[in-house]
Short mmCIF file of C-alpha atoms in Angstrom, two decimals:
data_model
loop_
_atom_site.label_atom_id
_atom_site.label_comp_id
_atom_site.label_asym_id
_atom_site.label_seq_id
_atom_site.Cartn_x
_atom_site.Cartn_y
_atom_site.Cartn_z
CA UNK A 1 88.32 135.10 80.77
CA UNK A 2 88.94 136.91 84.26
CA UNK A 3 89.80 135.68 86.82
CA UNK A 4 85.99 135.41 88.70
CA UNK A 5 84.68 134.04 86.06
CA UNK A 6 87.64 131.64 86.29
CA UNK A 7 86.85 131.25 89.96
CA UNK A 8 83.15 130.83 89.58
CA UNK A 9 83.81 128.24 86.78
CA UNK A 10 85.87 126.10 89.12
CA UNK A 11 83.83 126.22 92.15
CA UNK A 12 81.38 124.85 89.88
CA UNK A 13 83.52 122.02 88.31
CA UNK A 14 84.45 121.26 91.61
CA UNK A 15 80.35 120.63 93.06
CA UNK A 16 79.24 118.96 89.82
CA UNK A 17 81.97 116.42 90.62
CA UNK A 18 81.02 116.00 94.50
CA UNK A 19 77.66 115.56 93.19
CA UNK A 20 78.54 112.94 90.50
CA UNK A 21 80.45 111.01 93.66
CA UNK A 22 77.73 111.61 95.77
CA UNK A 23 75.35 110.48 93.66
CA UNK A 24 77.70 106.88 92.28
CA UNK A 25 77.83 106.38 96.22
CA UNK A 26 74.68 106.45 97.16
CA UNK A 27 73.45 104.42 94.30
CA UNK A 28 76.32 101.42 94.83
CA UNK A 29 75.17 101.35 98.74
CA UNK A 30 71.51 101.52 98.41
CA UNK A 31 69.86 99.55 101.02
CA UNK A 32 73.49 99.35 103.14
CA UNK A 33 74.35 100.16 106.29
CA UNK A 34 77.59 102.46 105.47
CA UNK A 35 78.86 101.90 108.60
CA UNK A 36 78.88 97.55 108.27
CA UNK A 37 79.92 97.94 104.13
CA UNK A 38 79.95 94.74 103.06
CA UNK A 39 81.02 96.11 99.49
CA UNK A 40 84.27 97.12 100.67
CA UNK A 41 85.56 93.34 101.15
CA UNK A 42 85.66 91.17 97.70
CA UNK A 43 87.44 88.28 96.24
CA UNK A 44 89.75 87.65 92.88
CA UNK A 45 89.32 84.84 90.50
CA UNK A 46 90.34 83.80 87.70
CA UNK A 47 87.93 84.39 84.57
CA UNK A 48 85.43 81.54 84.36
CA UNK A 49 85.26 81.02 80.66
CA UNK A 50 87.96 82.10 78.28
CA UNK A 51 87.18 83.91 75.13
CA UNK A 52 91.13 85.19 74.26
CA UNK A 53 91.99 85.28 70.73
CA UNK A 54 88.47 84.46 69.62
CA UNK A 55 86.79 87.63 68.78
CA UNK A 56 84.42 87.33 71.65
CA UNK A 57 84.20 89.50 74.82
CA UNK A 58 82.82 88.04 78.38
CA UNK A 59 80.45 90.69 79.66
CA UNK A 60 79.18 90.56 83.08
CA UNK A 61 76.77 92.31 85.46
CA UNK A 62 76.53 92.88 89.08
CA UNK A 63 73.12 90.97 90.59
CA UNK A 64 71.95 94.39 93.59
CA UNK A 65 72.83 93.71 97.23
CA UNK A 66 69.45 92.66 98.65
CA UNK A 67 69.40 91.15 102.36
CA UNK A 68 66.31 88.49 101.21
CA UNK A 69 68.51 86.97 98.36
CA UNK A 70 70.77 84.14 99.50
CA UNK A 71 74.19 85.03 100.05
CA UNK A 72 75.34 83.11 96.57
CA UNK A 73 73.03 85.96 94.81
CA UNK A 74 73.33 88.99 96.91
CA UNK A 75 76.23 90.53 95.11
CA UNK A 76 76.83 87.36 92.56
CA UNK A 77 77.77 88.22 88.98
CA UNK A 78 76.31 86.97 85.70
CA UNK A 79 79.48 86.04 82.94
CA UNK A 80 77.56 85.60 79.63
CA UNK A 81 79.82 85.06 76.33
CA UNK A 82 79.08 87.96 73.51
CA UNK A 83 80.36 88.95 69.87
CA UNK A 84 80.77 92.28 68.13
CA UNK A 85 78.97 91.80 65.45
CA UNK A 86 79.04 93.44 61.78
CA UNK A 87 75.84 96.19 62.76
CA UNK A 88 78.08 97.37 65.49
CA UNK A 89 76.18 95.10 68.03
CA UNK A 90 77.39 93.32 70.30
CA UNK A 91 75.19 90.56 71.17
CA UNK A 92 75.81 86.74 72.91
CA UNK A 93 73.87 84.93 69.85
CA UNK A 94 73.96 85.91 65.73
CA UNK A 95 71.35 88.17 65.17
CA UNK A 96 69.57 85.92 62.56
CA UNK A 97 69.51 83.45 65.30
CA UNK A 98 66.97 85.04 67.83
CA UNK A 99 68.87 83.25 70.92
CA UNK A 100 66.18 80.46 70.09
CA UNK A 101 68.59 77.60 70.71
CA UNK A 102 70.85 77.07 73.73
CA UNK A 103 73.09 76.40 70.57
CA UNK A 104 72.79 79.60 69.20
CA UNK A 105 74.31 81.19 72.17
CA UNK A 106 78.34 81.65 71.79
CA UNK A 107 78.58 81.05 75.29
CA UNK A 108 76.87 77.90 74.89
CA UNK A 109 78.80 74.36 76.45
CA UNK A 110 81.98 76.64 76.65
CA UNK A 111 84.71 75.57 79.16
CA UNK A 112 84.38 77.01 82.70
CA UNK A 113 87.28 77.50 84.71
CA UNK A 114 87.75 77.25 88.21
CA UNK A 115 88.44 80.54 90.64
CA UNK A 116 91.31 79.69 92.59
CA UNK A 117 93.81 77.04 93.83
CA UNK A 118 90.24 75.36 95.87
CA UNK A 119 88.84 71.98 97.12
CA UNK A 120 85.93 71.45 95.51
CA UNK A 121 83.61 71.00 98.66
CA UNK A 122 80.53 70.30 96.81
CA UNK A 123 79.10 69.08 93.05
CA UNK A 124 75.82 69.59 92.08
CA UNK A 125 74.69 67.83 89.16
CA UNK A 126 71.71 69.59 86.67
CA UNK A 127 69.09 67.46 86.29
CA UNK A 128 67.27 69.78 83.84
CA UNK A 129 68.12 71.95 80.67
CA UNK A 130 66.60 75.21 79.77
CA UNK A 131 64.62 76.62 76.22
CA UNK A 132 66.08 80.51 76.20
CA UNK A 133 63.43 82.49 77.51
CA UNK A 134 62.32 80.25 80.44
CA UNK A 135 63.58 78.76 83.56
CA UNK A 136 63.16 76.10 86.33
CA UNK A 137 63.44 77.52 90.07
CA UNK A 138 62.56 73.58 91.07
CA UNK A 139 65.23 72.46 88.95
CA UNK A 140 68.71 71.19 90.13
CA UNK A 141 70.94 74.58 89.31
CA UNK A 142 74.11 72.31 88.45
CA UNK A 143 76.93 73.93 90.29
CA UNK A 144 80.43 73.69 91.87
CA UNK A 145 81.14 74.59 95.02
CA UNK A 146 84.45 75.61 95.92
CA UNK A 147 86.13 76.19 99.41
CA UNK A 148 89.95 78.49 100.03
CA UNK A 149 90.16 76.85 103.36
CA UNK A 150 93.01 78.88 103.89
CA UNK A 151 91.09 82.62 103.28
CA UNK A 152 88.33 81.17 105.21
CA UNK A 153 86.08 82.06 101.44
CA UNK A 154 83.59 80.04 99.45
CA UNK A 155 82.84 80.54 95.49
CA UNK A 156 79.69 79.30 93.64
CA UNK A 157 80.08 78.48 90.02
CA UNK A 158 76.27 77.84 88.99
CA UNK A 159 73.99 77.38 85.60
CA UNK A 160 77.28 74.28 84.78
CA UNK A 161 76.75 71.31 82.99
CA UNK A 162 79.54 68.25 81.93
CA UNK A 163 81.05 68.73 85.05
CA UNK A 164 84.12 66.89 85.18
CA UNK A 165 85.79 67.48 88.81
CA UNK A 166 84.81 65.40 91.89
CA UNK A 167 83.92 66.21 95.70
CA UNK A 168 87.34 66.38 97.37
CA UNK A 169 89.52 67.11 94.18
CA UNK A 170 92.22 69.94 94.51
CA UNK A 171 91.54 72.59 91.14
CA UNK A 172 94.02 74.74 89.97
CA UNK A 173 93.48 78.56 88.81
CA UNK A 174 91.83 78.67 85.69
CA UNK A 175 91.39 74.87 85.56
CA UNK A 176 89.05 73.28 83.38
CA UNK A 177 86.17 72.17 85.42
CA UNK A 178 82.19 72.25 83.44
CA UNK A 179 81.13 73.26 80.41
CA UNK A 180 78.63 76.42 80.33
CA UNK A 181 75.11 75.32 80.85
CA UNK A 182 71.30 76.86 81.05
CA UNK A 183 69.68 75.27 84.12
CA UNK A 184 67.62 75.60 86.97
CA UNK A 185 66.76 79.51 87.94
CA UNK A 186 68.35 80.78 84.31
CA UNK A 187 67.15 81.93 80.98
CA UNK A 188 70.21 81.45 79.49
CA UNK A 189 73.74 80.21 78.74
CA UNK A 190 75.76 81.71 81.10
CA UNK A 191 77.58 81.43 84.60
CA UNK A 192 76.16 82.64 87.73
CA UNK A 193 79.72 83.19 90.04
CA UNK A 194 78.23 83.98 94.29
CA UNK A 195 81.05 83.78 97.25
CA UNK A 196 80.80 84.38 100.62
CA UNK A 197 83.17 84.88 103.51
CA UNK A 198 83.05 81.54 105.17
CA UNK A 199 82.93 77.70 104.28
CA UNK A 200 80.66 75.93 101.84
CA UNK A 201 77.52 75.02 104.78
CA UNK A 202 76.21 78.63 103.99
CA UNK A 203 75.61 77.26 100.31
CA UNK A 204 71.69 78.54 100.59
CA UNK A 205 71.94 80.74 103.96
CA UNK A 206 70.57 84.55 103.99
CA UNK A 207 72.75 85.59 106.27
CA UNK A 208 76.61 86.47 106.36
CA UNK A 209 79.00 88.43 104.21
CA UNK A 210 78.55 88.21 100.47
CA UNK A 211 81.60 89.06 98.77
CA UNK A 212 82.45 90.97 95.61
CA UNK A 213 83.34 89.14 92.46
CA UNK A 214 86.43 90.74 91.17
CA UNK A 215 88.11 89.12 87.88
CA UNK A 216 92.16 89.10 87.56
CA UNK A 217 92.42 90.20 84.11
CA UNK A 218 96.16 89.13 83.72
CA UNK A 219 95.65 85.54 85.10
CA UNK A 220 96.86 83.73 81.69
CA UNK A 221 100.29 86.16 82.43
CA UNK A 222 99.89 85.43 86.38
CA UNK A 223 99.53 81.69 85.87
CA UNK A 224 100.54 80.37 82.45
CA UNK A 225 98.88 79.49 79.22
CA UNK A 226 98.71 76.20 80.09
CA UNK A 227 96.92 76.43 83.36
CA UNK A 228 93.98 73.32 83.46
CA UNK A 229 96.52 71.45 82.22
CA UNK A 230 95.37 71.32 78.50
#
């Protein structure tokens, strides 16, 4: 190889890979004002449902930034419980199942676990529970609300059921605190994690800073095994 070929062959490395960033920027900001970017502020919490030593993986996905959604959905994230299974799928029900059942789900009546050392500032019990496939916007989306008065941050644990923690109660990282559920606006078992800068009275506002969901994968090292004092 000479050395303009060599030359010619890096100067076009080098644009392919502006235009990859280019183009991975302008696809995470769509619809943002770069100069107010609310994806640059985020907050860490522990995992919500632990699948360690099980075989099972917690997936999650990203819901877009949208300035109609409610700040609990505008950049909220979706945990859902899956398994590799032996066709090299990995899927969050057995494949002879369908995902008919709530039961079939792996996720299904799993233990959630709280964010952060919180108050929980607000319970909201499901009235309803959901066939796979379907959903309930009227229905009561059981929930937990919980409030870092300290960081000035609220976290939204929705889609719970068997809630066993009380308006007022202090949680611990990675404390037990609902079972996973499939209620109100969901098709499925999983948990529906929103935060916003700011206290709990936004629960349902439009407007505000949503915040980033980012998971601290070394929390059982951070905190202990026996954190939710099991």
């Amino acid at each position: 190889m000479n050395r303009l070929t060599a030359r010619l062959l890096c100067a076009f490395g080098i644009a392919l890979t502006g235009l990859f960033l280019v183009l991975g920027q302008a696809h995470a900001q769509r619809g943002l004002d770069l100069e107010n970017d609310t994806l640059t502020q985020s907050v860490f919490i522990h995992p919500p449902i632990d699948v360690s030593g099980e075989g099972l993986d917690l997936t999650t996905s990203e819901h877009e930034y949208r300035e109609p959604l409610r700040l609990a959905d505008q950049l909220g994230r979706d945990f859902i419980v899956e398994k590799l299974n032996e066709d090299g799928i990995s899927r969050p029900y057995p494949p002879e199942t369908n995902g008919k059942q709530n039961e079939d789900w792996y996720g299904w009546r799993r233990d959630v676990r709280a964010p952060f050392e919180a108050t929980v500032a607000r319970v909201l019990e499901p009235d309803t529970v959901n066939t796979p496939g379907t959903m309930n916007r009227e229905a009561q989306p059981g929930g937990i609300v919980f409030e870092h008065t300290s960081e000035n941050v609220t976290v939204l644990h929705a889609h719970v059921r068997e809630i066993e923690v009380e308006e007022g109660e202090t949680v611990k990282p990675g404390e037990v605190v609902g079972k996973v559920g499939n209620n109100g606006n969901s098709r499925n078992p999983h948990v529906h994690i929103g935060a916003w800068k700011g206290d709990p009275s936004k629960l349902g506002a439009k407007e505000g800073t949503p915040l980033q969901i980012q998971v601290d994968l070394y929390a059982e090292e951070r905190f202990g095994s026996d954190t939710g004092g099991q």
